[in-house]
Coordinates of N, CA, C and O in Angstrom, one line a residue:
M164 N 0.8 -0.8 0.0 CA -0.3 0.2 0.2 C 1.1 1.4 0.1 O 1.9 1.6 0.7
Y165 N 0.2 2.6 -1.2 CA 1.4 2.9 -1.1 C 0.4 4.5 -0.9 O -0.5 4.7 -0.9
S166 N 1.6 5.6 -0.3 CA 0.4 7.2 -0.5 C 1.3 8.2 -0.9 O 2.5 7.7 -1.4
L167 N 0.7 9.3 -0.9 CA 1.4 10.5 -1.3 C 1.6 11.4 -0.5 O 0.6 11.8 0.2
N168 N 3.1 11.5 0.3 CA 3.4 12.2 1.5 C 3.6 13.3 1.4 O 4.8 13.6 0.4
A169 N 3.7 14.4 1.7 CA 4.6 16.0 1.9 C 5.4 15.4 3.2 O 4.7 15.5 4.3
P170 N 6.3 15.7 2.9 CA 7.6 15.4 4.1 C 7.2 16.4 5.2 O 7.1 17.8 4.9
V171 N 7.3 16.3 6.1 CA 6.9 17.3 7.7 C 8.4 17.2 8.0 O 9.7 17.0 8.2
P172 N 8.9 18.8 8.1 CA 9.7 19.4 8.4 C 10.4 19.2 9.4 O 9.9 18.8 10.1
A173 N 12.1 18.5 10.1 CA 12.2 18.2 11.5 C 11.7 19.0 12.4 O 11.5 19.1 13.7
E174 N 11.3 20.6 12.7 CA 11.1 21.7 13.4 C 9.4 21.2 13.8 O 9.0 20.8 15.2
I175 N 8.7 20.8 12.6 CA 7.9 20.0 13.1 C 7.4 18.6 13.8 O 6.6 18.7 14.7
S176 N 8.1 17.9 13.7 CA 8.1 16.9 14.3 C 9.0 16.6 15.9 O 7.9 16.3 16.6
R177 N 9.8 17.2 16.0 CA 10.1 18.2 17.1 C 8.6 18.5 18.0 O 8.5 18.0 19.6
L178 N 8.1 19.5 17.2 CA 7.1 20.4 17.8 C 6.0 19.0 18.4 O 5.3 19.0 19.5
A179 N 6.0 18.4 17.3 CA 4.8 17.2 17.6 C 5.0 16.2 18.9 O 4.4 15.6 19.5
R180 N 6.7 15.6 18.7 CA 6.9 14.9 19.7 C 6.9 15.4 21.4 O 6.6 14.8 22.4
G181 N 7.1 17.0 21.0 CA 7.0 17.6 22.5 C 5.7 17.5 23.0 O 5.3 17.7 24.1
L182 N 4.9 17.6 22.3 CA 3.0 17.9 22.4 C 2.9 16.6 22.8 O 2.3 16.9 24.1
A183 N 3.5 15.7 22.6 CA 2.8 14.3 22.5 C 3.5 13.9 24.5 O 3.0 13.5 24.9
S184 N 4.5 14.2 24.5 CA 4.9 14.1 26.1 C 4.2 14.6 26.7 O 4.7 14.3 27.9
N185 N 3.2 15.4 26.3 CA 2.7 15.8 27.9 C 1.6 15.1 27.9 O 0.3 15.3 29.1
C186 N 1.2 14.2 27.4 CA 0.5 12.8 27.3 C 0.7 11.7 28.6 O 1.8 11.3 28.3
F187 N -0.1 11.2 29.4 CA -0.1 10.2 30.3 C -0.1 8.1 29.7 O 0.8 7.9 29.8
D188 N -0.8 8.5 28.7 CA -1.2 7.4 28.0 C -1.5 6.9 27.1 O -2.0 6.0 26.4
A189 N -1.7 8.1 26.1 CA -2.0 8.1 24.5 C -0.4 7.2 24.5 O 0.5 7.5 24.8
T190 N -0.7 7.0 22.9 CA 0.3 6.7 22.4 C 0.7 7.5 21.5 O -0.3 7.7 20.2
P191 N 2.0 8.4 21.5 CA 2.7 9.1 20.5 C 2.9 8.2 19.6 O 3.8 6.8 19.1
R192 N 3.1 9.3 18.2 CA 3.4 8.7 16.8 C 4.9 8.6 16.6 O 5.1 9.9 17.1
D193 N 5.3 7.6 16.0 CA 6.9 7.8 15.9 C 7.2 8.5 15.1 O 8.4 9.0 14.7
R194 N 6.6 8.6 13.8 CA 6.7 9.6 12.5 C 6.3 10.4 12.4 O 4.8 9.7 12.3
H195 N 6.3 11.8 11.8 CA 5.0 11.7 11.7 C 5.2 12.4 9.9 O 6.3 12.7 9.2
T196 N 4.1 12.6 8.9 CA 4.0 12.2 7.8 C 2.3 13.0 7.6 O 1.4 13.7 8.4
L197 N 2.5 13.8 6.6 CA 1.5 14.8 6.0 C 0.7 13.4 4.7 O 0.7 14.2 3.7
V198 N 0.0 13.0 4.6 CA -0.6 11.9 3.7 C -1.5 12.8 3.1 O -2.1 13.5 3.6
V199 N -0.9 13.3 1.8 CA -2.0 14.3 0.8 C -2.4 13.0 0.0 O -4.2 13.5 0.2
K200 N -2.3 12.4 0.0 CA -3.9 11.4 -1.0 C -3.0 9.4 -1.3 O -2.1 9.3 -1.2
R201 N -3.8 8.5 -0.3 CA -3.8 7.0 -0.2 C -3.6 6.8 -1.8 O -4.7 7.1 -2.6
L202 N -2.8 6.2 -2.6 CA -3.0 5.3 -3.6 C -3.1 3.9 -3.9 O -3.2 4.1 -5.0
G203 N -3.2 3.2 -2.6 CA -3.2 1.8 -3.1 C -2.1 0.8 -3.0 O -0.9 1.5 -3.2
D204 N -1.9 0.1 -4.1 CA -0.9 -1.1 -4.4 C -0.5 -0.4 -5.7 O -1.3 0.2 -6.8
G205 N 0.7 -1.3 -6.4 CA 1.0 -1.0 -7.4 C 2.8 -0.9 -7.3 O 3.6 -0.8 -6.5
E206 N 3.4 -0.2 -8.5 CA 4.7 0.0 -8.6 C 4.8 1.0 -8.1 O 4.5 2.4 -9.3
P207 N 6.0 1.6 -7.0 CA 6.3 3.2 -6.8 C 6.8 3.7 -8.1 O 6.2 4.7 -8.6
R208 N 7.6 3.1 -8.9 CA 7.8 4.4 -10.2 C 6.8 4.5 -10.7 O 6.8 5.7 -11.5
S209 N 6.1 3.4 -11.2 CA 4.6 3.8 -11.6 C 4.0 4.8 -11.5 O 3.1 5.6 -12.1
L210 N 3.4 4.4 -10.2 CA 2.6 5.6 -9.4 C 3.2 6.8 -9.6 O 2.7 7.9 -9.6
A211 N 4.6 7.2 -9.4 CA 4.9 8.3 -9.3 C 5.1 9.2 -10.7 O 4.8 10.1 -10.9
S212 N 5.2 8.1 -11.7 CA 5.2 8.9 -13.3 C 3.7 9.5 -13.1 O 3.4 10.2 -13.7
E213 N 2.8 8.3 -12.8 CA 1.4 9.3 -13.1 C 1.3 10.3 -12.5 O 0.3 10.9 -12.6
I214 N 1.6 10.5 -11.2 CA 1.2 11.4 -10.2 C 1.8 12.4 -10.6 O 1.5 13.7 -11.1
R215 N 3.1 12.6 -11.0 CA 4.0 13.6 -11.8 C 3.0 14.0 -13.0 O 3.3 15.1 -13.2
S216 N 2.3 12.9 -14.1 CA 1.8 13.5 -15.4 C 0.3 14.8 -15.1 O 0.2 15.4 -15.5
R217 N -0.1 14.4 -13.8 CA -1.5 14.9 -13.0 C -1.2 16.3 -12.3 O -1.8 16.9 -12.2
I218 N 0.4 16.4 -12.1 CA 0.3 17.5 -11.3 C 1.5 18.4 -11.5 O 2.2 19.4 -11.1
V219 N 1.3 18.3 -13.3 CA 2.3 19.5 -13.9 C 2.4 20.6 -13.3 O 1.1 21.1 -13.6
G220 N 3.6 21.1 -13.4 CA 3.3 22.8 -13.1 C 2.9 22.8 -12.0 O 3.1 24.5 -11.7
T221 N 2.9 21.9 -11.2 CA 2.7 22.2 -9.5 C 4.3 22.9 -9.3 O 5.1 22.3 -9.0
E222 N 4.1 24.1 -8.4 CA 5.0 24.7 -7.8 C 5.0 24.5 -6.1 O 4.3 24.2 -5.8
P223 N 6.4 25.0 -5.6 CA 6.1 24.9 -3.7 C 5.2 25.1 -3.8 O 5.1 26.7 -4.1
F224 N 4.7 25.2 -2.2 CA 3.9 25.7 -2.0 C 3.6 25.2 -0.7 O 4.8 24.7 0.1
S225 N 2.7 26.9 0.6 CA 3.3 26.8 1.7 C 2.3 25.8 2.7 O 1.0 25.9 1.9
A226 N 2.8 25.6 3.8 CA 1.7 24.6 4.0 C 1.8 24.9 6.2 O 2.9 25.7 6.2
R227 N 0.7 25.2 6.6 CA 0.5 26.4 8.3 C 0.8 24.5 8.8 O -0.9 25.1 9.0
I228 N 0.9 25.0 10.6 CA 0.7 24.4 11.6 C -0.2 25.4 12.1 O 0.3 26.7 12.4
T229 N -1.8 25.3 12.9 CA -2.3 26.6 13.3 C -3.0 26.3 14.4 O -3.5 26.4 15.4
G230 N -2.4 24.8 15.0 CA -2.8 24.2 16.2 C -3.4 23.1 16.4 O -3.1 22.0 15.5
V231 N -3.6 22.5 17.3 CA -3.7 21.3 17.6 C -5.3 21.2 18.0 O -5.9 22.0 18.5
E232 N -5.7 20.3 16.6 CA -7.4 19.4 16.8 C -7.2 18.0 17.1 O -6.5 17.4 17.1
T233 N -8.6 17.6 17.3 CA -8.7 15.5 17.7 C -10.0 15.1 16.9 O -11.0 15.9 16.9
F234 N -9.3 14.1 16.4 CA -10.5 13.2 15.9 C -11.5 12.1 16.6 O -10.5 11.6 17.5
E235 N -12.2 12.8 17.1 CA -13.1 12.4 18.0 C -13.5 10.8 17.9 O -13.4 10.0 18.8
N236 N -14.4 10.5 17.1 CA -14.5 8.5 16.3 C -13.7 8.8 14.7 O -14.1 8.9 14.0
P237 N -12.3 9.0 15.1 CA -11.2 8.0 14.1 C -12.5 6.9 12.7 O -12.4 6.4 13.8
A238 N -11.8 7.2 11.7 CA -12.4 5.9 10.9 C -12.1 5.0 11.3 O -12.2 3.4 11.0
T239 N -10.3 4.6 11.4 CA -9.7 3.4 12.0 C -8.8 3.6 13.2 O -8.1 5.3 14.1
G240 N -8.4 2.6 14.2 CA -7.7 2.6 15.3 C -8.2 3.4 16.1 O -9.4 4.0 16.5
R241 N -7.3 3.7 17.5 CA -7.9 3.8 18.9 C -7.8 5.5 18.9 O -7.6 6.1 18.2
A242 N -9.3 6.3 19.9 CA -9.5 7.7 19.4 C -9.2 8.0 21.0 O -9.1 7.3 21.9
P243 N -9.2 8.9 21.8 CA -8.9 10.0 20.2 C -7.4 10.2 19.7 O -6.8 9.9 20.0
V244 N -7.7 11.1 17.9 CA -6.4 11.0 17.7 C -6.0 12.8 18.1 O -7.2 13.4 16.9
A245 N -5.2 12.9 18.4 CA -4.8 14.2 18.8 C -3.7 14.6 17.2 O -3.0 13.7 17.2
Y246 N -4.1 16.0 16.5 CA -3.1 16.0 15.6 C -2.9 17.8 15.9 O -3.4 18.8 15.8
L247 N -1.8 18.1 14.7 CA -1.8 19.2 14.4 C -2.6 19.4 12.9 O -2.3 19.0 12.1
R248 N -3.4 20.3 12.9 CA -4.1 20.8 12.0 C -3.0 21.9 10.9 O -2.3 22.1 11.3
V249 N -3.4 21.3 9.4 CA -2.4 21.7 8.5 C -3.5 22.7 7.7 O -3.9 22.0 6.8
E250 N -2.9 23.5 7.5 CA -3.9 24.7 6.5 C -3.0 24.8 5.3 O -2.1 25.7 5.6
S251 N -3.6 24.6 4.2 CA -2.5 24.7 3.0 C -3.3 24.7 1.9 O -3.8 23.2 1.4
P252 N -3.6 25.8 1.1 CA -4.4 25.4 -0.4 C -3.4 24.5 -1.5 O -4.7 23.9 -2.3
G253 N -2.2 24.3 -1.3 CA -1.8 23.9 -2.1 C -2.3 22.4 -1.9 O -1.9 21.7 -2.9
I254 N -1.7 21.6 -1.1 CA -2.1 20.5 -0.3 C -3.8 20.3 -1.2 O -4.1 19.0 -1.4
E255 N -4.6 20.9 -0.8 CA -6.1 20.3 -0.3 C -6.5 20.4 -2.2 O -6.6 20.0 -2.6
R256 N -5.4 21.8 -3.1 CA -5.3 21.4 -4.5 C -4.7 20.1 -4.9 O -5.8 19.3 -5.9
L257 N -4.3 19.5 -4.2 CA -3.3 17.9 -4.8 C -4.5 17.5 -4.2 O -4.2 16.3 -5.3
H258 N -4.8 17.2 -3.5 CA -5.4 16.1 -2.8 C -7.0 15.9 -4.0 O -7.1 14.4 -4.6
R259 N -7.2 17.3 -3.9 CA -8.4 17.1 -5.1 C -8.8 16.8 -6.2 O -8.9 15.8 -7.1
R260 N -7.2 16.6 -6.9 CA -6.6 16.4 -8.4 C -6.3 15.0 -8.3 O -6.9 14.2 -9.0
L261 N -5.8 14.5 -7.4 CA -5.4 13.2 -7.1 C -6.5 12.1 -6.9 O -6.3 10.9 -7.4
C262 N -7.9 13.1 -6.5 CA -9.3 12.2 -6.0 C -9.6 11.3 -7.6 O -10.5 10.8 -7.7
E263 N -9.6 12.3 -8.6 CA -9.5 12.4 -9.5 C -9.5 11.1 -10.6 O -10.2 10.3 -11.6
R264 N -7.8 10.8 -10.2 CA -7.4 9.0 -10.6 C -7.2 8.3 -9.2 O -7.8 7.2 -9.9
F265 N -7.4 8.6 -8.1 CA -7.2 7.3 -7.3 C -8.1 7.8 -6.5 O -8.5 8.4 -5.8
E266 N -9.2 6.7 -6.5 CA -10.7 6.1 -5.7 C -9.9 6.7 -3.8 O -9.3 6.4 -3.5
P267 N -11.2 7.5 -3.7 CA -10.5 8.5 -2.3 C -11.1 7.3 -1.2 O -12.1 6.4 -1.3
A268 N -10.4 6.5 -0.2 CA -10.6 6.3 1.1 C -11.6 7.0 1.7 O -11.9 7.9 2.3
E269 N -12.3 5.7 1.6 CA -14.3 6.4 2.6 C -14.0 6.8 3.8 O -13.2 6.0 5.0
G270 N -14.6 7.9 3.9 CA -14.6 8.0 5.5 C -13.0 9.5 5.8 O -13.5 9.7 6.8
I271 N -12.1 9.3 5.3 CA -10.9 10.0 5.2 C -10.8 11.0 4.6 O -9.3 11.5 4.1
E272 N -10.9 10.6 2.5 CA -10.6 11.6 2.1 C -12.0 11.8 1.1 O -12.9 12.0 1.2
G273 N -11.7 13.3 -0.1 CA -12.3 13.4 -0.6 C -12.5 14.7 0.2 O -12.3 15.4 0.5
D274 N -14.3 14.6 0.1 CA -14.8 15.9 0.7 C -14.8 15.8 2.0 O -14.7 16.5 3.3
E275 N -14.3 14.7 3.0 CA -13.8 14.5 4.6 C -12.1 14.8 4.9 O -12.3 14.6 5.7
Y276 N -11.8 15.0 3.8 CA -10.3 15.5 3.8 C -9.6 16.4 5.0 O -10.2 17.5 4.6
V277 N -8.9 15.7 5.7 CA -8.5 17.1 6.5 C -6.7 16.9 6.7 O -6.5 16.0 6.9
P278 N -5.9 17.9 6.3 CA -4.9 17.8 6.3 C -4.5 17.7 7.3 O -5.0 18.7 8.3
H279 N -3.6 17.2 7.9 CA -2.8 17.3 9.4 C -1.8 16.1 9.8 O -1.3 15.3 8.6
V280 N -0.9 16.4 11.0 CA 0.0 15.6 11.6 C -0.4 15.2 12.6 O -0.5 15.6 13.4
T281 N -0.2 13.3 12.5 CA -0.7 12.7 13.7 C 0.5 12.9 14.9 O 1.6 12.8 15.0
I282 N 0.1 13.5 15.9 CA 0.2 13.4 17.2 C 0.9 11.6 18.4 O 1.7 11.6 19.0
A283 N -0.7 11.9 18.5 CA -0.9 10.8 19.2 C -2.3 10.3 19.2 O -2.7 10.7 18.9
R284 N -2.5 9.5 19.8 CA -3.8 8.2 19.7 C -4.3 7.2 21.1 O -3.4 6.9 21.4
G285 N -5.4 7.4 21.2 CA -5.9 6.7 21.9 C -5.6 7.8 23.7 O -4.9 8.8 23.6
G286 N -5.8 6.9 24.8 CA -5.4 7.4 25.8 C -6.2 8.5 26.2 O -7.1 9.3 26.0
D287 N -5.5 10.0 26.5 CA -5.0 11.4 26.8 C -5.0 12.2 26.3 O -5.0 12.9 26.8
A288 N -5.0 11.6 24.8 CA -4.5 12.5 23.9 C -5.3 13.7 23.3 O -4.8 14.9 23.2
G289 N -6.6 13.8 23.6 CA -7.9 14.3 23.8 C -6.8 15.9 24.5 O -7.1 16.9 24.5
R290 N -6.9 15.6 25.3 CA -5.9 16.8 26.4 C -4.8 18.1 25.6 O -4.3 18.8 25.9
L291 N -4.8 17.7 24.4 CA -3.1 18.5 23.7 C -4.3 19.7 23.1 O -4.1 20.5 22.3
A292 N -5.9 19.2 22.9 CA -6.5 20.3 21.7 C -6.5 21.1 22.1 O -6.9 21.6 23.7
G293 N -6.9 22.0 21.5 CA -7.2 24.1 21.6 C -5.3 24.4 22.2 O -5.9 25.8 21.6
T294 N -4.3 23.7 21.7 CA -3.0 24.4 21.6 C -3.1 25.5 20.1 O -3.4 24.6 19.3
D295 N -2.8 26.4 20.8 CA -2.3 27.5 19.3 C -1.0 27.6 19.1 O -0.5 27.5 19.6
L296 N -1.2 27.4 17.9 CA 0.0 26.9 17.0 C 0.6 27.8 15.6 O -0.9 28.0 15.0
D297 N 1.5 28.4 15.4 CA 1.4 29.3 14.1 C 2.6 28.5 13.8 O 4.1 29.9 14.3
R298 N 3.2 27.7 12.8 CA 4.6 27.7 12.0 C 3.8 27.5 10.6 O 3.1 26.3 10.2
E299 N 4.9 27.7 9.9 CA 5.2 27.3 8.4 C 6.0 26.9 7.9 O 7.2 27.3 8.3
W300 N 6.0 26.1 6.6 CA 7.3 25.8 6.1 C 6.7 25.6 4.3 O 5.6 25.7 4.1
T301 N 7.8 25.2 3.7 CA 7.4 25.2 1.8 C 7.8 24.0 1.4 O 8.6 23.3 2.4
V302 N 6.3 23.1 1.2 CA 6.8 22.5 0.4 C 7.3 22.0 -0.8 O 6.2 22.5 -2.2
D303 N 8.3 21.4 -0.7 CA 9.2 21.7 -2.5 C 9.5 20.0 -2.8 O 10.4 20.2 -3.7
S304 N 8.5 19.4 -2.0 CA 8.9 18.0 -2.2 C 7.9 17.0 -1.7 O 6.8 17.1 -0.9
L305 N 7.1 15.7 -2.5 CA 6.5 14.9 -2.2 C 6.9 13.6 -2.6 O 8.3 13.2 -2.9
V306 N 6.4 12.5 -2.0 CA 7.5 11.5 -1.5 C 6.1 10.4 -1.7 O 4.9 10.5 -1.4
V307 N 6.3 9.5 -2.5 CA 5.7 8.4 -2.8 C 5.5 7.2 -1.4 O 7.0 7.0 -1.2
W308 N 5.2 7.3 -0.5 CA 5.3 6.7 0.7 C 5.0 4.7 0.8 O 4.0 4.4 0.3
S309 N 5.7 4.0 1.2 CA 5.7 2.2 1.2 C 5.1 2.4 2.9 O 5.9 2.6 3.9
S310 N 4.2 2.0 3.1 CA 3.4 1.5 4.5 C 3.7 0.2 4.6 O 4.4 0.2 6.0
E311 N 4.4 -0.9 3.7 CA 5.1 -1.6 4.2 C 6.5 -1.7 4.5 O 6.6 -2.5 5.5
Y312 N 7.1 -0.9 3.7 CA 8.7 -0.7 4.4 C 8.7 0.6 5.5 O 9.6 0.9 5.6
R313 N 7.7 1.3 5.0 CA 8.1 2.1 6.4 C 8.9 3.6 5.9 O 9.9 3.7 6.5
E314 N 9.2 3.4 4.9 CA 9.9 4.6 3.8 C 9.5 5.1 2.3 O 8.7 4.9 2.1
P315 N 10.4 5.9 2.5 CA 9.9 6.7 0.8 C 10.6 5.8 -0.5 O 10.9 5.1 0.0
A316 N 9.4 5.7 -1.1 CA 9.7 4.9 -2.5 C 10.5 5.5 -3.4 O 10.8 4.9 -4.6
E317 N 9.8 6.3 -3.8 CA 10.2 7.6 -4.9 C 10.3 8.9 -4.4 O 9.4 9.4 -3.2
R318 N 10.9 10.0 -4.9 CA 10.8 11.4 -4.4 C 10.2 12.2 -5.5 O 10.7 11.8 -6.9
I319 N 9.5 13.4 -5.6 CA 8.9 14.0 -6.5 C 9.0 15.7 -6.7 O 8.6 15.9 -5.2
A320 N 10.0 16.1 -6.8 CA 10.5 17.7 -7.0 C 9.5 18.5 -7.4 O 8.8 18.1 -8.2
L321 N 9.1 19.2 -6.4 CA 8.8 20.5 -7.2 C 9.2 21.6 -7.4 O 10.6 22.2 -7.1
P322 N 9.2 22.6 -8.3 CA 8.0 22.5 -9.2 C 8.4 21.0 -10.5 O 9.3 20.5 -10.6
V323 N 6.9 20.4 -10.6 CA 6.4 19.4 -11.2 C 7.0 19.9 -12.7 O 5.9 20.8 -13.5
Q324 N 7.7 19.7 -14.0 CA 7.6 20.2 -15.2 C 7.5 19.2 -16.3 O 6.9 17.7 -16.0
R325 N 7.1 19.4 -17.4 CA 6.4 18.7 -18.1 C 7.6 17.8 -19.1 O 8.8 18.3 -19.4
A326 N 7.1 16.4 -18.5 CA 8.4 15.4 -19.3 C 8.9 15.5 -21.0 O 7.9 16.0 -21.4

């Protein structure tokens, strides 16, 4: 199973780990990612090629952490899920464009998509909700992420040029 992710800068990962340390019995996320779109199965090079052809002209764009929110009833896994809320018109445009080609995952993509970086889930993760933050970074690449191997399989540099 593969997904298209926007890399999360070390500063944002440190922020998420620091926030998770305020929980007593929640399970902190060990790797911080920002899923743009779940892709399903396939060959990574072919998936990356398909994505490149669909996002030609996409320039680097900004992403901003605006605070901590929770999913009280997540589609999968333990609740609640505390996450860093990400505001990024660029990510949302990419998500919509890729939903035209790759079937949206029910309940978490398409109209239900919420760009976020998970901090922790279960237990007392909800205690983090309401924390105000303001951190911004530039997304200048994307990765095709392998959930099986938990590592990038392909990298896509922005801007994407016509082949």
